[in-house]
mmCIF file of C-alpha atoms in Angstrom:
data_model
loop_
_atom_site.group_PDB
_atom_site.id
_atom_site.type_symbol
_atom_site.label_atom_id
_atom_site.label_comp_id
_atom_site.label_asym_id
_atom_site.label_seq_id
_atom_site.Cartn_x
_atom_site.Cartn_y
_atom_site.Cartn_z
ATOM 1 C CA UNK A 837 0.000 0.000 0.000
ATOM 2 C CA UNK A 838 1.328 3.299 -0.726
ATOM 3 C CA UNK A 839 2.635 5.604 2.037
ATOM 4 C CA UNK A 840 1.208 9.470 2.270
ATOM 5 C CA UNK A 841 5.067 10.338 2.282
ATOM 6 C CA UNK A 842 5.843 8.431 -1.544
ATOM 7 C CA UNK A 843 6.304 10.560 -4.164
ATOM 8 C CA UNK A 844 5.554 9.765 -8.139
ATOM 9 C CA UNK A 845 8.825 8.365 -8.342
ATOM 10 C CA UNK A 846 8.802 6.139 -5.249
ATOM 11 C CA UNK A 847 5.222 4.534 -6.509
ATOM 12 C CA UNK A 848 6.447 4.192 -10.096
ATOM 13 C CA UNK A 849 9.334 2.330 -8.598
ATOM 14 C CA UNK A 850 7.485 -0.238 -6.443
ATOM 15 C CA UNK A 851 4.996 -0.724 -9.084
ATOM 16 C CA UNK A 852 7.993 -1.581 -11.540
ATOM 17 C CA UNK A 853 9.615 -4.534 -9.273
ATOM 18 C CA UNK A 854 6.387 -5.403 -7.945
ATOM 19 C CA UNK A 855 5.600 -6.464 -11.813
ATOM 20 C CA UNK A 856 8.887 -7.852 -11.702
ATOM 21 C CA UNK A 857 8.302 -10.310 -9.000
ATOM 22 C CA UNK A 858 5.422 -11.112 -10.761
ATOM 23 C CA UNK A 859 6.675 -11.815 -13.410
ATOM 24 C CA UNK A 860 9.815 -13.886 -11.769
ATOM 25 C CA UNK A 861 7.370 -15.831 -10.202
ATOM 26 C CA UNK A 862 5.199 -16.651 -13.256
ATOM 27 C CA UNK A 863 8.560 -17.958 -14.538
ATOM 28 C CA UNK A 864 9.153 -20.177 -11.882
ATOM 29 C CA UNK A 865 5.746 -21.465 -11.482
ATOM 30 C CA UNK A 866 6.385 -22.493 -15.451
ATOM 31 C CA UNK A 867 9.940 -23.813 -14.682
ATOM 32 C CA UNK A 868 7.763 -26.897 -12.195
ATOM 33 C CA UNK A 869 6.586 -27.667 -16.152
ATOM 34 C CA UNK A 870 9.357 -30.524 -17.400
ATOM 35 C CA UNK A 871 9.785 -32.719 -19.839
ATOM 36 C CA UNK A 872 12.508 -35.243 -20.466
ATOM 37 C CA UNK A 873 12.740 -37.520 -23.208
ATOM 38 C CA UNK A 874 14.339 -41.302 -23.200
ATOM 39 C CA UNK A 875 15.673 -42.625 -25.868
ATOM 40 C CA UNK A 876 18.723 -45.557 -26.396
ATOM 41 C CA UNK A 877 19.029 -49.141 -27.271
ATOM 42 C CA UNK A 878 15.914 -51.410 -28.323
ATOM 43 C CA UNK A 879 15.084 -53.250 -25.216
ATOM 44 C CA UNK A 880 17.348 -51.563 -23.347
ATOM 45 C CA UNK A 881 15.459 -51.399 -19.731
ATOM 46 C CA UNK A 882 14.144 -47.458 -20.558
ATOM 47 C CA UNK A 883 10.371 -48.238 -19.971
ATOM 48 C CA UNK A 884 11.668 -50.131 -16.950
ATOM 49 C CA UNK A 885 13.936 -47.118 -15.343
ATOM 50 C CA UNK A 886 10.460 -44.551 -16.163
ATOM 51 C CA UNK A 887 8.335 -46.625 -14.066
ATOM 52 C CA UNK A 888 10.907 -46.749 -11.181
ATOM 53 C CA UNK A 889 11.108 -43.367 -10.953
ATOM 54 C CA UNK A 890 7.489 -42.303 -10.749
ATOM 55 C CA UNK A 891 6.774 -45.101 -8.182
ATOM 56 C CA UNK A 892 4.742 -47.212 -10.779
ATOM 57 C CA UNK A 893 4.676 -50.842 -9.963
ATOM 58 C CA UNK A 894 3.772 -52.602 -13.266
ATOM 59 C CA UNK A 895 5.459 -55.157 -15.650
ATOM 60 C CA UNK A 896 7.036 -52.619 -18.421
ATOM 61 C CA UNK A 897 5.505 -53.157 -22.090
ATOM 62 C CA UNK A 898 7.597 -53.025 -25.477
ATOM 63 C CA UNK A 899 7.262 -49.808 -26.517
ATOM 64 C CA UNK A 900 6.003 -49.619 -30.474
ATOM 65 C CA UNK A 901 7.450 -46.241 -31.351
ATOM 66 C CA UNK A 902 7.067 -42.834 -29.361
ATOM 67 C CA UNK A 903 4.819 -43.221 -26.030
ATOM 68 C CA UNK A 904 4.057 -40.514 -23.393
ATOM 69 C CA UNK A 905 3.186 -40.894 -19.236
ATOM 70 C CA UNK A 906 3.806 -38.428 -16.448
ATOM 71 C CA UNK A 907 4.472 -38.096 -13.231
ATOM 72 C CA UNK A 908 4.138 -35.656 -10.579
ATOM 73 C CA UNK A 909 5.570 -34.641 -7.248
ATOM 74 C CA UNK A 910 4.832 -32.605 -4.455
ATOM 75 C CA UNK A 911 7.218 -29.675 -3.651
ATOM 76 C CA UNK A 912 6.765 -29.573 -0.189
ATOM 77 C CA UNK A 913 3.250 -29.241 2.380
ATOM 78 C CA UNK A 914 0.300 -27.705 0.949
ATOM 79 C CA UNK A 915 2.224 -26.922 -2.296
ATOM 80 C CA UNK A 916 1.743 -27.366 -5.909
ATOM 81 C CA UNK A 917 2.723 -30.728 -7.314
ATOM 82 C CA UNK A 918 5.523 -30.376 -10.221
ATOM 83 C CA UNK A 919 4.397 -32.565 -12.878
ATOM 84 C CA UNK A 920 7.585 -34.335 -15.426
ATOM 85 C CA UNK A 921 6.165 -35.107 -18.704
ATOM 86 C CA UNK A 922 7.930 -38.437 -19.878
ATOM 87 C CA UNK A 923 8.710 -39.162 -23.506
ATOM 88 C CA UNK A 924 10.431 -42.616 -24.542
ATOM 89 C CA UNK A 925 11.399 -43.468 -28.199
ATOM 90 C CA UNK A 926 11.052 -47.056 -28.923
ATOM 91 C CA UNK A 927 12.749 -49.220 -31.753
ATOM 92 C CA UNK A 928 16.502 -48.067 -30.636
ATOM 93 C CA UNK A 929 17.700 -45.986 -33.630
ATOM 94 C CA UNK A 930 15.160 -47.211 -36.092
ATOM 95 C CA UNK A 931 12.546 -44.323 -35.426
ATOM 96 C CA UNK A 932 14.844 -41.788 -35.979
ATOM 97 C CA UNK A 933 12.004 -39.298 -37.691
ATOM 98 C CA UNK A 934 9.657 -39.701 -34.478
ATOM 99 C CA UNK A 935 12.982 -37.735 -32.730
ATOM 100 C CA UNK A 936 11.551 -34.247 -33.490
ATOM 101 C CA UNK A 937 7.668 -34.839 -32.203
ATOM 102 C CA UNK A 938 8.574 -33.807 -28.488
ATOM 103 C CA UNK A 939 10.935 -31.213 -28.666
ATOM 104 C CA UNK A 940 9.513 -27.923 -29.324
ATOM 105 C CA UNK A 941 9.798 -24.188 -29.501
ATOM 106 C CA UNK A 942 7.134 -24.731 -26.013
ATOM 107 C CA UNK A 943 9.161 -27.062 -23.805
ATOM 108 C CA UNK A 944 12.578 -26.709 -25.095
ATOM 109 C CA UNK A 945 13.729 -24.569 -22.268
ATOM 110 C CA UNK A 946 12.991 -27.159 -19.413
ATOM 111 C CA UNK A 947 13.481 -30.106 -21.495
ATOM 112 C CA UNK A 948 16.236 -32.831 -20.743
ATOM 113 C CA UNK A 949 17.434 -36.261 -22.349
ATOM 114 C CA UNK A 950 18.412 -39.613 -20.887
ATOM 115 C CA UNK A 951 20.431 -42.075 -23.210
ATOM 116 C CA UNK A 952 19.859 -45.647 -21.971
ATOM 117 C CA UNK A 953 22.854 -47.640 -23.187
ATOM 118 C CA UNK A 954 22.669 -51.329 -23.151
ATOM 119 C CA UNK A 955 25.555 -52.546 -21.734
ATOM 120 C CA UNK A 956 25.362 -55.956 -22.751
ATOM 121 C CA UNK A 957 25.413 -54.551 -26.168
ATOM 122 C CA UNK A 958 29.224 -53.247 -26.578
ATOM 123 C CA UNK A 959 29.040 -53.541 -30.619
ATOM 124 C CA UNK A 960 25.958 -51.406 -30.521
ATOM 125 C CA UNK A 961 26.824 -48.936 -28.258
ATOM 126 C CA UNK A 962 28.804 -46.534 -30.419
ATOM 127 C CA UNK A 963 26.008 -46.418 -32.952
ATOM 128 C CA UNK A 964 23.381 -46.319 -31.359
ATOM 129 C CA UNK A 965 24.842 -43.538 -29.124
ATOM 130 C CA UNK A 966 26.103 -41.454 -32.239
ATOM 131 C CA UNK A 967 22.923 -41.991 -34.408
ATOM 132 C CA UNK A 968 20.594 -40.715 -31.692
ATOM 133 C CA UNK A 969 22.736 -37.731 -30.396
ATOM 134 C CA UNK A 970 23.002 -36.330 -33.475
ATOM 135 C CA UNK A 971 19.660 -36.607 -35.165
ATOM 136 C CA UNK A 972 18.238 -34.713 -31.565
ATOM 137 C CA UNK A 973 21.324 -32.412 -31.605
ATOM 138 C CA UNK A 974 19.765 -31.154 -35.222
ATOM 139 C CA UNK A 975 16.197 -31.229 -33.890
ATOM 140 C CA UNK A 976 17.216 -28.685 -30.968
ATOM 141 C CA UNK A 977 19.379 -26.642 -32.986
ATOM 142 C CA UNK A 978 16.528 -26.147 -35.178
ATOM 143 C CA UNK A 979 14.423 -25.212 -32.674
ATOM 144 C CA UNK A 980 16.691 -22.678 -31.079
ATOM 145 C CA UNK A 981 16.684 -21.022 -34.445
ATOM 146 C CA UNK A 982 13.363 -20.604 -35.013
ATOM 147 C CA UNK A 983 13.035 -19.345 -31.392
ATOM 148 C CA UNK A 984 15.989 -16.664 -32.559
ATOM 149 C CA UNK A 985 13.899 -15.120 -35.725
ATOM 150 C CA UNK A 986 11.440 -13.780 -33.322
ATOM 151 C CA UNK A 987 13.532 -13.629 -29.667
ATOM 152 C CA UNK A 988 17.349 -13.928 -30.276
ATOM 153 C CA UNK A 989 17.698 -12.849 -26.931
ATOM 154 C CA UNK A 990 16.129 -15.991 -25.484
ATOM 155 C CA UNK A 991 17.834 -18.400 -28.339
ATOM 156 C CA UNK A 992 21.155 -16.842 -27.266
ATOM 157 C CA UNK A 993 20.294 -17.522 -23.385
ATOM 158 C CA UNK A 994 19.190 -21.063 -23.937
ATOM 159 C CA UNK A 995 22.788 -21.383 -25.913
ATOM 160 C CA UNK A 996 24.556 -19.843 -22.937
ATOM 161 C CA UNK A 997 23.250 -22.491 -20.688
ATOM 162 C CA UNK A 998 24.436 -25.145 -22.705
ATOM 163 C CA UNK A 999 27.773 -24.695 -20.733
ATOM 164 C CA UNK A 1000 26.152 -24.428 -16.934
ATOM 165 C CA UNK A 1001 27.483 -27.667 -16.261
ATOM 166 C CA UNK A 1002 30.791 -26.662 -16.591
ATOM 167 C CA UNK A 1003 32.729 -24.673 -14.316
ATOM 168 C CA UNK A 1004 34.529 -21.473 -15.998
ATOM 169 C CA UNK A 1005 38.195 -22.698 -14.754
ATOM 170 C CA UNK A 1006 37.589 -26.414 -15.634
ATOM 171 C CA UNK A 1007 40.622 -27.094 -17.859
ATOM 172 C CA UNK A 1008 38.684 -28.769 -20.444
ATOM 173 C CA UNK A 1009 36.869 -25.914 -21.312
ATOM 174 C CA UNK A 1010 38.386 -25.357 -24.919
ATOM 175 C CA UNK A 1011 38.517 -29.006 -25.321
ATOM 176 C CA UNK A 1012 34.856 -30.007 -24.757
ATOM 177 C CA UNK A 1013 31.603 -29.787 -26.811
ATOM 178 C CA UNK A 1014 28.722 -29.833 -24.456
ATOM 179 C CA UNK A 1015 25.060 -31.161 -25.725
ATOM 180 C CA UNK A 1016 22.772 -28.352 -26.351
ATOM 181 C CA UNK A 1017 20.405 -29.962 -23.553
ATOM 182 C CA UNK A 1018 20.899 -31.845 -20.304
ATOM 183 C CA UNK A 1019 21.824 -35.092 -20.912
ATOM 184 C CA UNK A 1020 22.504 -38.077 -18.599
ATOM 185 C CA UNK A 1021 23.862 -41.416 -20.176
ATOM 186 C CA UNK A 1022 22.672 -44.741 -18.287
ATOM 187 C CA UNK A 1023 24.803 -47.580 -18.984
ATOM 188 C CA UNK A 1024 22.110 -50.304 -18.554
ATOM 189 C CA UNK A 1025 22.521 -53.940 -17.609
ATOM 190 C CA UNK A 1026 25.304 -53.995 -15.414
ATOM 191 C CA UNK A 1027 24.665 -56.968 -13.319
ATOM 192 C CA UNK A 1028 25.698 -58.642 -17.090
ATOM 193 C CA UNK A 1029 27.912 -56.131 -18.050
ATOM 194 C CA UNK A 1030 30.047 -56.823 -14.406
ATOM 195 C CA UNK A 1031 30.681 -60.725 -15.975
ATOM 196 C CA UNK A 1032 33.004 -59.013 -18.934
ATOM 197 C CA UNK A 1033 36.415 -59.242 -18.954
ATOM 198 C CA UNK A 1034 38.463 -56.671 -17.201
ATOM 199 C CA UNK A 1035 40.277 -55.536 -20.275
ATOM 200 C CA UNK A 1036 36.293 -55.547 -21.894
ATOM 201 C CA UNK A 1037 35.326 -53.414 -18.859
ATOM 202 C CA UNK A 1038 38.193 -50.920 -19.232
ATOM 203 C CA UNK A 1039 37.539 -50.125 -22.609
ATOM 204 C CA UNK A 1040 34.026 -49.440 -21.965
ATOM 205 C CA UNK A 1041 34.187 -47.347 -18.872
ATOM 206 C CA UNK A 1042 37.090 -45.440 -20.571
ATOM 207 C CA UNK A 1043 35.291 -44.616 -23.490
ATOM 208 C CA UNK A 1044 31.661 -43.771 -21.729
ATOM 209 C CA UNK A 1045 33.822 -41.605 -19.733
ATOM 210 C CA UNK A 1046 34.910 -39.477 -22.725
ATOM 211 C CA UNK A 1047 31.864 -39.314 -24.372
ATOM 212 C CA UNK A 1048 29.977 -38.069 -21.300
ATOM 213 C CA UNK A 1049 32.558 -35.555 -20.285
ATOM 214 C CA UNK A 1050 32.726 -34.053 -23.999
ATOM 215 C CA UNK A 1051 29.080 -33.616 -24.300
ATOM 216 C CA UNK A 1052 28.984 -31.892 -20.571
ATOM 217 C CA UNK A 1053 26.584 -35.106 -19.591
ATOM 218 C CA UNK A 1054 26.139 -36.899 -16.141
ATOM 219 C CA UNK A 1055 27.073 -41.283 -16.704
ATOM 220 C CA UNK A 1056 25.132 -43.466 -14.320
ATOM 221 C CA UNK A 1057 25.346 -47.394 -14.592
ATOM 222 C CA UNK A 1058 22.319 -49.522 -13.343
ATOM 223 C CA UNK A 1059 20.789 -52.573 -13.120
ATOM 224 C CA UNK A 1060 16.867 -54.087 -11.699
ATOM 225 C CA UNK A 1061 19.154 -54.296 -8.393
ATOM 226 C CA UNK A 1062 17.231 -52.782 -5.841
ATOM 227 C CA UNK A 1063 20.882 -50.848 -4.412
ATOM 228 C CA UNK A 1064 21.121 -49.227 -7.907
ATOM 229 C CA UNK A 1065 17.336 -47.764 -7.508
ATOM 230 C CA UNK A 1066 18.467 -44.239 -4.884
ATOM 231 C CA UNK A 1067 21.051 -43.170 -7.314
ATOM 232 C CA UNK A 1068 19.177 -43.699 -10.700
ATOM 233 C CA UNK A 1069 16.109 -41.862 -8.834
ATOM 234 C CA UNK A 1070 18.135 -39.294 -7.917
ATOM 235 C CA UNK A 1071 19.694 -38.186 -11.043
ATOM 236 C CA UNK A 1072 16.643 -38.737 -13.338
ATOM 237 C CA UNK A 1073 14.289 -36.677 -10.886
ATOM 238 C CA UNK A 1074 17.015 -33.855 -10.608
ATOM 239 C CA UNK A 1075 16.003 -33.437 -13.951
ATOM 240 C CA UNK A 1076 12.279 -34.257 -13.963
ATOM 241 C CA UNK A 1077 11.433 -32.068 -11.009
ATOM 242 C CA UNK A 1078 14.547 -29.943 -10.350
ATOM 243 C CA UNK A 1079 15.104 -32.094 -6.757
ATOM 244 C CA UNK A 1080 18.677 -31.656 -5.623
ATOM 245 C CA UNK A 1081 21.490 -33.164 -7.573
ATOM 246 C CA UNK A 1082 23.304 -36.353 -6.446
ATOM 247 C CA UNK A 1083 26.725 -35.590 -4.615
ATOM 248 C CA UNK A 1084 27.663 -40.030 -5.417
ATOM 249 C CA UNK A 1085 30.779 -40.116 -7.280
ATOM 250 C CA UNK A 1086 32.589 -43.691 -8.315
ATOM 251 C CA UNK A 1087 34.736 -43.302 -11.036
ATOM 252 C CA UNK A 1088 36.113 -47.159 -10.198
ATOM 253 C CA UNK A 1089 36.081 -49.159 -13.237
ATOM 254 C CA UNK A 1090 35.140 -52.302 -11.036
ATOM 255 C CA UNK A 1091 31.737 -50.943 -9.465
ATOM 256 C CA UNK A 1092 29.091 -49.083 -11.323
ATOM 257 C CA UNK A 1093 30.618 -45.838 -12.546
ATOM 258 C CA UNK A 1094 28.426 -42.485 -11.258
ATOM 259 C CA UNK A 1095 30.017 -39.413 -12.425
ATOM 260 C CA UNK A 1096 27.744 -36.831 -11.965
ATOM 261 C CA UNK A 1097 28.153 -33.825 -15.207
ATOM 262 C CA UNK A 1098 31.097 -31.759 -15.069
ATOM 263 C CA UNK A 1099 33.377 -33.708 -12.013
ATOM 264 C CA UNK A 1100 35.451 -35.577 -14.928
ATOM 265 C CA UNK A 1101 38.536 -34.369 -16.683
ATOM 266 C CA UNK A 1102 40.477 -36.026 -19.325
ATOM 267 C CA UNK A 1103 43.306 -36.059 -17.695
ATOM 268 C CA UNK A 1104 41.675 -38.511 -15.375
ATOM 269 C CA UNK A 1105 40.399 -40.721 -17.992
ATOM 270 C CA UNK A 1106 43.657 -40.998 -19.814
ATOM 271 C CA UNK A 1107 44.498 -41.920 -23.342
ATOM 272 C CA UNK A 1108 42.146 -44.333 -25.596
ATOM 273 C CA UNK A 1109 42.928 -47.924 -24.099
ATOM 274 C CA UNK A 1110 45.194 -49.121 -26.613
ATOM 275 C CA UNK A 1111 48.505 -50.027 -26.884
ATOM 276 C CA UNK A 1112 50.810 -46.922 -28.031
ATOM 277 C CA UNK A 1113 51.684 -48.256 -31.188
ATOM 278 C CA UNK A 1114 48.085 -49.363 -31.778
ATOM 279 C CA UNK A 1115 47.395 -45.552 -31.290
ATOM 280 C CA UNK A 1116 50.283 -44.479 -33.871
ATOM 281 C CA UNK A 1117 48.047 -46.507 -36.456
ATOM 282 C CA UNK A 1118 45.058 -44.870 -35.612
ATOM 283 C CA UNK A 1119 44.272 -41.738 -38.512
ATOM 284 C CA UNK A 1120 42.028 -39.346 -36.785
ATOM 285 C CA UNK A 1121 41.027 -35.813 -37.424
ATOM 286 C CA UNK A 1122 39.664 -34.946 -33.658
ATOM 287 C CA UNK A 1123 39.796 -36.793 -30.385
ATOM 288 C CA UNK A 1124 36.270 -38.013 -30.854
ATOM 289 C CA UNK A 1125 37.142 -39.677 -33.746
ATOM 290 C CA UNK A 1126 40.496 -41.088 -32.455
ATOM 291 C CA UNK A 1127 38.409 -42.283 -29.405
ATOM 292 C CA UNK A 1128 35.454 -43.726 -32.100
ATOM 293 C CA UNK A 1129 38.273 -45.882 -34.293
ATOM 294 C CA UNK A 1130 39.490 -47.225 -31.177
ATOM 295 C CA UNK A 1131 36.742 -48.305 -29.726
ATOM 296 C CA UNK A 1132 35.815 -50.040 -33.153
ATOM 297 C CA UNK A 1133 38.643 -52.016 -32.953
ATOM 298 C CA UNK A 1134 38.233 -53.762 -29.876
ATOM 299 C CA UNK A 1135 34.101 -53.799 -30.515
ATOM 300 C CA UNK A 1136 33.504 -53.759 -34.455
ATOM 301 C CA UNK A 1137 30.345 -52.626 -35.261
ATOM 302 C CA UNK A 1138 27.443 -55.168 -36.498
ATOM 303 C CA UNK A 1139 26.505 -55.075 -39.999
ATOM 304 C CA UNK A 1140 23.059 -54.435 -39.835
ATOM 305 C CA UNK A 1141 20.011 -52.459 -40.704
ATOM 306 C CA UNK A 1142 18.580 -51.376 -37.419
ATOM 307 C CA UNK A 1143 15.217 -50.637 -39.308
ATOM 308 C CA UNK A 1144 15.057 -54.335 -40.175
ATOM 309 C CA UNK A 1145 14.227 -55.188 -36.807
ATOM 310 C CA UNK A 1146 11.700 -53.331 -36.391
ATOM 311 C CA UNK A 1147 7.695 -55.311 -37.224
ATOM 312 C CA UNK A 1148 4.847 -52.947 -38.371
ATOM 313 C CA UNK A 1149 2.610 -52.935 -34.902
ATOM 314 C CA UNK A 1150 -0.976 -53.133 -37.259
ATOM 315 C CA UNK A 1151 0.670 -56.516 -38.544
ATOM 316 C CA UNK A 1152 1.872 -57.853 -34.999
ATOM 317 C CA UNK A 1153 -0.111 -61.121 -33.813
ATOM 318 C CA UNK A 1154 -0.464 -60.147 -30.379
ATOM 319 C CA UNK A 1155 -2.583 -57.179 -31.291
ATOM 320 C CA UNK A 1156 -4.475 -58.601 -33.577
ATOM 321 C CA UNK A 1157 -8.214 -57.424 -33.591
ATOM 322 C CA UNK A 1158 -10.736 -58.857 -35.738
ATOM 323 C CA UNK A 1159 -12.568 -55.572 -36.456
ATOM 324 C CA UNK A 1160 -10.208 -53.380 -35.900
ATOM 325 C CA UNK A 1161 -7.948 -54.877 -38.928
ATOM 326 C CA UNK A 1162 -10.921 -55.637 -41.159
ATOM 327 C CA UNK A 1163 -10.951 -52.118 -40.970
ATOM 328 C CA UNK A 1164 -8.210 -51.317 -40.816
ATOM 329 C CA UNK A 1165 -7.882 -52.880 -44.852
ATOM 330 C CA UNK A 1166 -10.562 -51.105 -45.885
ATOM 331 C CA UNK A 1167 -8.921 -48.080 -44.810
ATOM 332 C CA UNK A 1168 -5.868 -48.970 -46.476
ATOM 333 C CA UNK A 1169 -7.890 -49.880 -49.412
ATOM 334 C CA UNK A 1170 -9.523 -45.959 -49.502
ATOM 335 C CA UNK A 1171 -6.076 -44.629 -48.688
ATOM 336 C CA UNK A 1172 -4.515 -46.512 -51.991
ATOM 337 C CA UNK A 1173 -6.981 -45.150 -54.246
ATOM 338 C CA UNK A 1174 -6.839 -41.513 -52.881
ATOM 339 C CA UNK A 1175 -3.175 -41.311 -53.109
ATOM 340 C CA UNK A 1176 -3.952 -42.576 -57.445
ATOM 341 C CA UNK A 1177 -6.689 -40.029 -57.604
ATOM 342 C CA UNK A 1178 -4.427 -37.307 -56.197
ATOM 343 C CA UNK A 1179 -1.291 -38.237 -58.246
ATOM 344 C CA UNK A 1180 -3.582 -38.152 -61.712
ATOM 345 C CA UNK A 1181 -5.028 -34.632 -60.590
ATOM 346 C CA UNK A 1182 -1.447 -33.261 -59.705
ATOM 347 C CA UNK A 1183 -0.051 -34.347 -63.336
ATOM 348 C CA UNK A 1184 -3.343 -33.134 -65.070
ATOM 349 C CA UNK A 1185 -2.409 -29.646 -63.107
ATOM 350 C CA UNK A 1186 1.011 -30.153 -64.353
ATOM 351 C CA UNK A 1187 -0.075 -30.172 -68.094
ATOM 352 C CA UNK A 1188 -2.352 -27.300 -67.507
ATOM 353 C CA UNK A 1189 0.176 -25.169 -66.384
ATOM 354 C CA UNK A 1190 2.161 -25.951 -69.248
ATOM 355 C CA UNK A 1191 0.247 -25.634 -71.863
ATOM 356 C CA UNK A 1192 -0.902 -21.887 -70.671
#
């Protein structure tokens, strides 16, 4: 309320920051708004780690291609509950296209990834792990563009923050090339992964390390093992509903590495783990591809086509319905002919145009 001793000034003022704290706090009410978005190997436990970490107890099904839950959580006593809107890609990296449905110009500012790395898989893990990054590093870039023709003020602040997860002084600073969103790498299936071969191990760990430090991400390995469950809960709910960030560090190669964004250097990771003159044989352009070539050679890629794998859901026996896929050909039927119809009109437009 105004005081009979304020001036114009002094009430122009307090109006001013009052709409300021308004405002601030409009902000953060939005900021309780999150969205994070799984995506990784096919069958790689992601459906399984969701449910964990929004209390579900329920048997995790396959997922077809892109599904959607939620959870929320209460901030404290009689307070709002922040709700986490959960997006998981199915069909590992065959579904590439369905990448760009959930980011958006809307969420982009509180949105976060989680790559779920099987593993068990070692020959998959480098594609998979490239593929996926860099089809949603193109998504986001996009989308920070678009945001820029209109606001480059907020496209260059949502740039800036790519880098909040490392400090100013770290001495990797130059070296680095952080993801343009939070990202947190889960190294899935460890209670098989903890059968490999030391030398296996080593080469794994090592090279997860790099990759997470160089894109600025947090590197969590888990299992269904019921001592995993705090830590995974903690880092996926840090960024689901902002809850403090796990202070768990184990950078030991023989338990379950948790290296929590920015606490790695690669001066404690060391060189690629291969033999010096191994190294010398290596031609590479730039660490990351030094570190790729390297890794090949002790896991070689598998010759596949990941899209292969993946079965048409309308065909798949177990959903079969009667009805539903009677229909479901007639439909198909309808959709035929429409897409003849509409190619004849667009070439009769064609000659039209022409002959004008």
């Amino acid at each position: 309320m105004p005081r009979s001793s304020d001036n114009l000034w002094d009430l122009a003022v307090a109006e001013v920051q009052a709409k300021e704290n308004t405002e601030d706090e409009s902000t953060a009410s939005a900021e309780t708004d999150r969205s994070v978005f799984f995506i990784g190997n096919k069958n790689g436990g992601k459906t399984s780690i969701i449910l964990r970490c929004i209390d579900r107890d329920e048997a995790p099904k396959p997922t077809l291609a892109l599904e959607y839950t939620f959870g929320r959580k209460a901030k404290g006593h009689n307070t709002p509950k922040d709700i986490a809107h959960f997006w998981e890609l199915g069909g590992g990296t065959s579904l590439l296209d369905l990448i760009q449905i959930p980011i958006t110009v809307e969420n982009i500012r509180t949105f976060s990834i989680v790559l779920v790395l099987d593993l068990s898989k070692p020959n998959e893990l480098w594609h998979t792990m490239d593929s996926l990054l860099q089809v949603t590093r193109k998504r986001v870039d996009k989308v920070v563009a678009d945001i820029g023709k209109s606001n480059s003020k907020s496209a260059n602040q949502i740039t800036q923050n790519i880098w909040r997860t490392v400090a100013n002084n770290h001495p990797d600073r130059e070296l680095i090339d952080p993801f343009p969103l939070p990202l947190l790498i889960i190294g899935s299936k460890y209670d098989i992964f903890q059968d490999f071969e030391s030398e296996k191990r080593k080469i794994i760990c090592k090279t997860l390390r790099f990759l997470s430090h160089y894109f600025g991400a947090s590197l969590l390995f888990t299992s269904k093992a019921e001592a995993h469950k705090s830590v995974l809960r903690a880092f996926v709910n840090h960024l689901a509903f902002g809850q403090d960030k796990s202070k768990v560090v184990s950078m030991d190669q023989n338990k379950p590495l948790i290296i929590p964004a920015g606490s790695d250097s690669l001066s404690q990771i060391g060189t690629p783990p291969a033999s010096d003159g191994d190294l010398r044989q290596v031609s590479a352009r730039s660490p990351m591809e030094l570190w790729k070539k390297t890794y090949a050679r002790a896991f070689p890629p598998e010759n596949k086509n990941a899209s292969k794998d993946l079965k048409d859901p309308a065909k798949d026996a177990q959903y079969a319905e009667r009805d539903v896929d009677a229909m479901r050909a007639v439909k198909d039927q309808e959709l035929e002919q429409y897409k003849r119809n509409a190619d004849k009109s667009w070439k009769s437009m064609n000659l039209g145009l022409h002959t004008q």
